[in-house]
Amino acid sequence: MARTEQDRGVASTFLALSAWFFTAVAGLLMLTQAFSWNGNNRLASLQALTPYVIAGLIPVCIIALWLGRERLAATGSVIGLSGLLLALPFAFPPSQPAPAEDAVGVRAAAVNLLFSNPSVDQVANDLLDRDLDVVVFIEYTPDHEQVLKNHSLVERFPYRLDYNDPKARGMALWSRYPIVNPHRRGATSFGVNVNIEGPDGELRVMGVHPPTPVWNFDEWLDALDLIGDRALNNGPPTLIIGDLNASYWNPSFRELLDRGFVDAHLAVGNRLGRSWPTDEFGPPFTQIDHALLGHGLVATAIEDFDVAGSDHRGFVVSVVPAR
């Protein structure tokens, strides 16, 4: 009997120490969020897991109460509450101006093809049925370009910019409507930045793909700043669309929103959606593909879809100018 009680005491101590360790990690993580500290590449990756860390505090608090560790339960609860406060935009979406009456609108898709994708013809087949006005292809390679330009999809988009690259830096923008400034390249070396003569007037479309923070952390931060700088220049209603390699849980991304942009997924879409990675055993765990709106552009709908052969989900966003 004494041996059993001793084993229970050891198990109880181990559980308590493990719970305290997890709570400490969660607390440090929330401090980086509170002070908007981007840190380094490892921290940027960990910040993308913030909602899962906060959710992990629920069993921690249950275990703490079961063990009679009130201080541990209280600490975990406070940290969890701070996470819920950070997540308020998921419950209360950001406001948008009223859309213009009788506006036709534009439907734009972001499609990260994955540079090694062997199924681009299937992607093109799917896009045929989506009634699109603009498509931004990310990780657009010479092979992808050859397949797409030999597909009937190309007939839908007479205005095209193609910047292919053998790896992940290529991008293309295909449009049903005239591109006003077809030689204007890039908010970054990974993007395109053009004006389109749409049915409701000019629309600026910035296709973006900053480098991943895992391998190019400083370049990633600089690219997000530059995207904001370029998008805030005087101009028509603006759509930033693509793979930002950043989630809502990265302070650098929220700083971009704080500059006056609205995330379409938060405003009108699946706020708990996740776009990457789709090529692993489990479901995708974070949303790094976004449509951001500025200069009086309003999102009316957004829908996610699977992209054959890619490691990302794509999406289609419907936008109109504000009233």
Short mmCIF file of C-alpha atoms in Angstrom, two decimals:
data_model
loop_
_atom_site.label_atom_id
_atom_site.label_comp_id
_atom_site.label_asym_id
_atom_site.label_seq_id
_atom_site.Cartn_x
_atom_site.Cartn_y
_atom_site.Cartn_z
CA MET A 1 0.00 0.00 0.00
CA ALA A 2 2.80 2.41 0.88
CA ARG A 3 4.48 1.63 -2.42
CA THR A 4 1.27 2.42 -4.31
CA GLU A 5 0.85 5.74 -2.52
CA GLN A 6 4.48 6.62 -3.26
CA ASP A 7 3.97 5.83 -6.97
CA ARG A 8 0.88 8.02 -7.00
CA GLY A 9 2.84 10.84 -5.43
CA VAL A 10 5.58 10.55 -8.05
CA ALA A 11 2.99 10.49 -10.85
CA SER A 12 1.22 13.50 -9.35
CA THR A 13 4.46 15.46 -9.12
CA PHE A 14 5.41 14.56 -12.69
CA LEU A 15 2.00 15.67 -13.98
CA ALA A 16 2.23 18.94 -12.07
CA LEU A 17 5.75 19.67 -13.35
CA SER A 18 4.74 18.87 -16.92
CA ALA A 19 1.70 21.11 -16.61
CA TRP A 20 3.82 23.94 -15.20
CA PHE A 21 6.31 23.55 -18.04
CA PHE A 22 3.58 23.74 -20.68
CA THR A 23 2.01 26.71 -18.92
CA ALA A 24 5.37 28.50 -18.84
CA VAL A 25 5.85 27.95 -22.59
CA ALA A 26 2.31 29.23 -23.25
CA GLY A 27 2.95 32.26 -21.05
CA LEU A 28 6.18 33.16 -22.81
CA LEU A 29 4.48 32.73 -26.17
CA MET A 30 1.65 35.06 -25.16
CA LEU A 31 4.19 37.64 -23.97
CA THR A 32 5.65 37.72 -27.48
CA GLN A 33 2.12 38.31 -28.77
CA ALA A 34 1.36 41.01 -26.21
CA PHE A 35 4.54 42.93 -27.06
CA SER A 36 4.34 42.17 -30.82
CA TRP A 37 7.79 40.64 -30.78
CA ASN A 38 8.55 38.81 -34.02
CA GLY A 39 11.72 37.28 -32.62
CA ASN A 40 13.37 34.91 -35.07
CA ASN A 41 12.50 32.15 -37.50
CA ARG A 42 11.84 29.58 -34.76
CA LEU A 43 9.56 31.92 -32.85
CA ALA A 44 7.66 32.84 -36.03
CA SER A 45 6.97 29.14 -36.58
CA LEU A 46 5.89 28.65 -32.96
CA GLN A 47 3.58 31.69 -33.09
CA ALA A 48 1.63 30.05 -35.90
CA LEU A 49 0.73 27.34 -33.35
CA THR A 50 -0.66 29.83 -30.82
CA PRO A 51 -4.30 28.64 -30.98
CA TYR A 52 -3.24 25.06 -30.34
CA VAL A 53 -1.06 26.08 -27.41
CA ILE A 54 -3.95 28.05 -25.92
CA ALA A 55 -6.32 25.11 -26.46
CA GLY A 56 -3.76 22.91 -24.69
CA LEU A 57 -4.25 24.98 -21.53
CA ILE A 58 -7.76 23.53 -21.13
CA PRO A 59 -6.56 20.03 -20.15
CA VAL A 60 -3.74 21.64 -18.15
CA CYS A 61 -6.28 23.53 -16.01
CA ILE A 62 -8.40 20.38 -15.61
CA ILE A 63 -5.37 18.40 -14.47
CA ALA A 64 -4.35 21.21 -12.11
CA LEU A 65 -7.78 21.26 -10.47
CA TRP A 66 -7.77 17.46 -10.21
CA LEU A 67 -4.38 17.60 -8.48
CA GLY A 68 -5.51 20.40 -6.22
CA ARG A 69 -2.97 22.85 -7.71
CA GLU A 70 -5.08 26.01 -7.61
CA ARG A 71 -2.17 28.32 -8.44
CA LEU A 72 -1.37 26.34 -11.57
CA ALA A 73 -5.03 26.36 -12.61
CA ALA A 74 -5.27 30.12 -12.06
CA THR A 75 -2.08 30.81 -14.02
CA GLY A 76 -3.22 28.68 -16.93
CA SER A 77 -6.63 30.36 -16.92
CA VAL A 78 -5.14 33.86 -17.07
CA ILE A 79 -2.85 32.93 -19.97
CA GLY A 80 -5.73 31.25 -21.77
CA LEU A 81 -7.89 34.34 -21.30
CA SER A 82 -5.18 36.49 -22.88
CA GLY A 83 -5.25 34.16 -25.89
CA LEU A 84 -9.02 34.51 -26.16
CA LEU A 85 -8.68 38.30 -26.11
CA LEU A 86 -6.17 38.10 -28.95
CA ALA A 87 -8.62 35.96 -30.91
CA LEU A 88 -11.57 38.38 -30.59
CA PRO A 89 -11.56 39.21 -34.35
CA PHE A 90 -12.52 35.60 -35.01
CA ALA A 91 -15.71 36.10 -33.00
CA PHE A 92 -16.31 39.73 -33.95
CA PRO A 93 -15.21 40.26 -37.58
CA PRO A 94 -13.66 43.55 -38.69
CA SER A 95 -16.08 46.07 -40.14
CA GLN A 96 -16.10 47.01 -43.81
CA PRO A 97 -17.61 49.98 -45.61
CA ALA A 98 -20.91 49.46 -47.40
CA PRO A 99 -20.47 48.08 -50.93
CA ALA A 100 -21.35 50.29 -53.89
CA GLU A 101 -24.87 49.79 -55.20
CA ASP A 102 -25.21 47.95 -58.50
CA ALA A 103 -21.49 47.07 -58.53
CA VAL A 104 -20.61 44.09 -60.72
CA GLY A 105 -17.56 43.09 -58.73
CA VAL A 106 -14.54 40.94 -59.48
CA ARG A 107 -13.86 37.32 -58.52
CA ALA A 108 -10.16 36.70 -57.94
CA ALA A 109 -8.43 33.42 -57.09
CA ALA A 110 -5.13 32.76 -55.36
CA VAL A 111 -3.60 29.43 -56.39
CA ASN A 112 -0.28 28.29 -54.97
CA LEU A 113 0.59 25.59 -57.47
CA LEU A 114 3.69 24.23 -55.67
CA PHE A 115 6.71 24.36 -57.95
CA SER A 116 6.93 20.54 -58.18
CA ASN A 117 3.21 20.02 -58.91
CA PRO A 118 2.62 17.36 -61.61
CA SER A 119 -1.17 17.88 -61.72
CA VAL A 120 -1.52 21.41 -63.09
CA ASP A 121 -3.92 20.24 -65.80
CA GLN A 122 -6.32 19.10 -63.05
CA VAL A 123 -5.98 22.50 -61.39
CA ALA A 124 -6.89 24.19 -64.68
CA ASN A 125 -9.93 21.91 -65.10
CA ASP A 126 -11.17 22.94 -61.67
CA LEU A 127 -10.65 26.66 -62.34
CA LEU A 128 -12.76 26.45 -65.51
CA ASP A 129 -15.87 25.96 -63.37
CA ARG A 130 -15.28 28.84 -60.96
CA ASP A 131 -16.33 31.85 -63.08
CA LEU A 132 -13.16 33.81 -62.35
CA ASP A 133 -12.09 37.26 -63.48
CA VAL A 134 -8.52 37.16 -62.14
CA VAL A 135 -6.19 34.32 -61.18
CA VAL A 136 -2.89 34.74 -59.37
CA PHE A 137 -0.68 31.66 -59.82
CA ILE A 138 2.06 31.30 -57.19
CA GLU A 139 5.20 29.13 -57.51
CA TYR A 140 4.70 29.34 -61.26
CA THR A 141 7.35 27.40 -63.18
CA PRO A 142 8.17 27.09 -66.91
CA ASP A 143 6.54 23.65 -66.90
CA HIS A 144 3.37 25.07 -65.31
CA GLU A 145 3.27 27.83 -67.90
CA GLN A 146 3.53 25.34 -70.75
CA VAL A 147 0.69 23.19 -69.39
CA LEU A 148 -1.62 26.12 -68.64
CA LYS A 149 -1.09 27.84 -71.98
CA ASN A 150 -1.99 24.62 -73.78
CA HIS A 151 -5.19 24.31 -71.74
CA SER A 152 -8.56 25.80 -72.70
CA LEU A 153 -8.41 27.88 -69.50
CA VAL A 154 -6.10 30.32 -71.26
CA GLU A 155 -8.96 31.39 -73.55
CA ARG A 156 -10.82 32.85 -70.56
CA PHE A 157 -7.98 35.26 -69.74
CA PRO A 158 -6.73 37.32 -72.69
CA TYR A 159 -4.58 39.59 -70.46
CA ARG A 160 -1.68 37.85 -68.78
CA LEU A 161 1.59 38.51 -67.01
CA ASP A 162 3.88 35.50 -66.67
CA TYR A 163 7.05 35.50 -64.58
CA ASN A 164 8.09 31.89 -64.32
CA ASP A 165 10.88 30.50 -62.17
CA PRO A 166 12.13 26.90 -61.84
CA LYS A 167 11.55 26.95 -58.07
CA ALA A 168 9.20 28.94 -55.83
CA ARG A 169 9.71 32.53 -57.01
CA GLY A 170 7.56 32.45 -60.13
CA MET A 171 4.18 34.16 -60.36
CA ALA A 172 1.56 34.84 -63.01
CA LEU A 173 -1.51 37.05 -63.10
CA TRP A 174 -4.24 36.21 -65.62
CA SER A 175 -7.16 38.57 -66.12
CA ARG A 176 -10.38 38.82 -68.13
CA TYR A 177 -10.01 42.58 -68.01
CA PRO A 178 -7.28 44.81 -69.48
CA ILE A 179 -4.14 45.31 -67.43
CA VAL A 180 -3.44 49.04 -67.45
CA ASN A 181 0.27 48.91 -66.60
CA PRO A 182 1.52 45.52 -67.80
CA HIS A 183 5.21 46.20 -67.23
CA ARG A 184 4.95 47.18 -63.59
CA ARG A 185 6.58 44.41 -61.56
CA GLY A 186 6.44 43.53 -57.95
CA ALA A 187 5.75 44.72 -54.46
CA THR A 188 8.66 42.38 -53.81
CA SER A 189 10.81 40.20 -56.01
CA PHE A 190 8.15 37.55 -55.42
CA GLY A 191 5.14 39.47 -56.68
CA VAL A 192 3.22 41.42 -59.30
CA ASN A 193 1.60 44.80 -58.81
CA VAL A 194 -0.81 45.97 -61.54
CA ASN A 195 -3.96 47.95 -62.17
CA ILE A 196 -6.86 46.25 -63.93
CA GLU A 197 -9.65 48.04 -65.79
CA GLY A 198 -12.51 46.17 -64.17
CA PRO A 199 -16.28 46.50 -64.58
CA ASP A 200 -16.50 49.02 -61.70
CA GLY A 201 -13.39 51.03 -62.60
CA GLU A 202 -9.70 50.49 -61.94
CA LEU A 203 -8.67 47.91 -59.39
CA ARG A 204 -5.13 47.47 -58.11
CA VAL A 205 -4.16 43.81 -57.69
CA MET A 206 -0.98 42.93 -55.83
CA GLY A 207 -0.08 39.27 -56.15
CA VAL A 208 2.35 38.52 -53.32
CA HIS A 209 4.57 35.70 -52.10
CA PRO A 210 7.14 36.81 -49.53
CA PRO A 211 9.89 34.35 -48.65
CA THR A 212 9.22 31.95 -45.82
CA PRO A 213 10.38 33.14 -42.37
CA VAL A 214 11.88 29.71 -41.74
CA TRP A 215 14.68 30.29 -44.25
CA ASN A 216 14.68 34.05 -44.86
CA PHE A 217 13.35 35.67 -41.70
CA ASP A 218 14.69 39.19 -42.22
CA GLU A 219 13.65 39.22 -45.89
CA TRP A 220 10.18 38.05 -44.85
CA LEU A 221 9.76 40.93 -42.41
CA ASP A 222 11.07 43.43 -44.96
CA ALA A 223 8.73 42.06 -47.63
CA LEU A 224 5.65 42.42 -45.41
CA ASP A 225 6.62 46.03 -44.65
CA LEU A 226 7.19 46.76 -48.33
CA ILE A 227 3.86 45.23 -49.32
CA GLY A 228 2.15 47.58 -46.89
CA ASP A 229 4.12 50.57 -48.15
CA ARG A 230 3.26 49.90 -51.78
CA ALA A 231 -0.39 49.15 -51.08
CA LEU A 232 -0.84 52.36 -49.09
CA ASN A 233 0.35 54.52 -51.98
CA ASN A 234 -2.42 56.65 -53.46
CA GLY A 235 -4.34 54.58 -55.94
CA PRO A 236 -7.56 52.75 -56.74
CA PRO A 237 -9.24 50.15 -54.52
CA THR A 238 -6.56 47.59 -53.68
CA LEU A 239 -6.51 43.82 -53.38
CA ILE A 240 -3.44 42.13 -51.87
CA ILE A 241 -3.77 38.46 -52.70
CA GLY A 242 -1.51 35.43 -52.36
CA ASP A 243 0.63 33.42 -50.00
CA LEU A 244 2.03 35.75 -47.33
CA ASN A 245 3.78 32.94 -45.42
CA ALA A 246 2.24 34.53 -42.32
CA SER A 247 -0.78 33.75 -40.18
CA TYR A 248 -2.94 35.99 -38.03
CA TRP A 249 -0.89 34.75 -35.08
CA ASN A 250 2.31 36.35 -36.39
CA PRO A 251 2.61 39.90 -34.98
CA SER A 252 4.12 41.06 -38.28
CA PHE A 253 0.89 40.09 -40.05
CA ARG A 254 -1.30 41.88 -37.50
CA GLU A 255 0.93 44.94 -37.90
CA LEU A 256 0.09 44.85 -41.60
CA LEU A 257 -3.63 44.72 -40.78
CA ASP A 258 -3.19 47.61 -38.35
CA ARG A 259 -1.99 49.76 -41.22
CA GLY A 260 -5.55 49.80 -42.55
CA PHE A 261 -6.16 46.51 -44.34
CA VAL A 262 -9.01 44.04 -43.85
CA ASP A 263 -8.48 40.28 -44.06
CA ALA A 264 -11.29 38.86 -46.20
CA HIS A 265 -11.27 35.53 -44.36
CA LEU A 266 -11.84 37.33 -41.07
CA ALA A 267 -14.45 39.67 -42.54
CA VAL A 268 -16.65 37.32 -44.56
CA GLY A 269 -15.09 33.88 -44.77
CA ASN A 270 -14.21 30.78 -42.83
CA ARG A 271 -12.41 32.45 -39.93
CA LEU A 272 -11.10 29.12 -38.70
CA GLY A 273 -9.93 28.07 -42.16
CA ARG A 274 -6.48 26.62 -42.67
CA SER A 275 -4.64 26.60 -45.96
CA TRP A 276 -1.26 24.91 -45.30
CA PRO A 277 0.12 22.26 -45.47
CA THR A 278 -2.21 19.97 -47.38
CA ASP A 279 0.36 17.36 -48.40
CA GLU A 280 0.99 15.92 -44.93
CA PHE A 281 -0.74 13.08 -43.12
CA GLY A 282 -2.96 15.37 -41.05
CA PRO A 283 -5.14 18.33 -42.04
CA PRO A 284 -3.61 21.78 -42.65
CA PHE A 285 -3.02 23.67 -39.43
CA THR A 286 -2.62 27.35 -40.34
CA GLN A 287 -3.96 30.01 -42.72
CA ILE A 288 -1.08 31.68 -44.57
CA ASP A 289 -2.92 32.45 -47.83
CA HIS A 290 -4.83 35.72 -47.63
CA ALA A 291 -6.81 38.40 -49.42
CA LEU A 292 -6.28 41.83 -47.86
CA LEU A 293 -8.40 44.81 -48.87
CA GLY A 294 -7.61 48.51 -48.87
CA HIS A 295 -8.49 51.88 -50.40
CA GLY A 296 -12.23 51.31 -50.19
CA LEU A 297 -12.43 47.73 -51.47
CA VAL A 298 -15.06 45.47 -49.90
CA ALA A 299 -15.13 41.66 -49.76
CA THR A 300 -18.57 40.15 -50.26
CA ALA A 301 -17.64 36.45 -50.24
CA ILE A 302 -14.67 34.13 -50.00
CA GLU A 303 -14.46 30.39 -50.53
CA ASP A 304 -11.60 27.93 -50.12
CA PHE A 305 -10.92 24.98 -52.39
CA ASP A 306 -8.45 22.14 -52.76
CA VAL A 307 -5.64 22.51 -55.31
CA ALA A 308 -4.66 19.21 -56.92
CA GLY A 309 -1.00 18.34 -56.38
CA SER A 310 -0.26 21.38 -54.19
CA ASP A 311 0.63 21.79 -50.53
CA HIS A 312 -1.78 24.75 -50.20
CA ARG A 313 -5.50 25.26 -50.46
CA GLY A 314 -6.61 27.99 -52.83
CA PHE A 315 -9.39 30.50 -52.44
CA VAL A 316 -11.69 32.74 -54.48
CA VAL A 317 -12.59 36.18 -53.12
CA SER A 318 -15.40 38.37 -54.49
CA VAL A 319 -14.73 42.11 -54.17
CA VAL A 320 -16.55 45.35 -55.03
CA PRO A 321 -15.70 49.01 -54.45
CA ALA A 322 -17.16 50.74 -51.40
CA ARG A 323 -20.15 53.04 -51.73
#
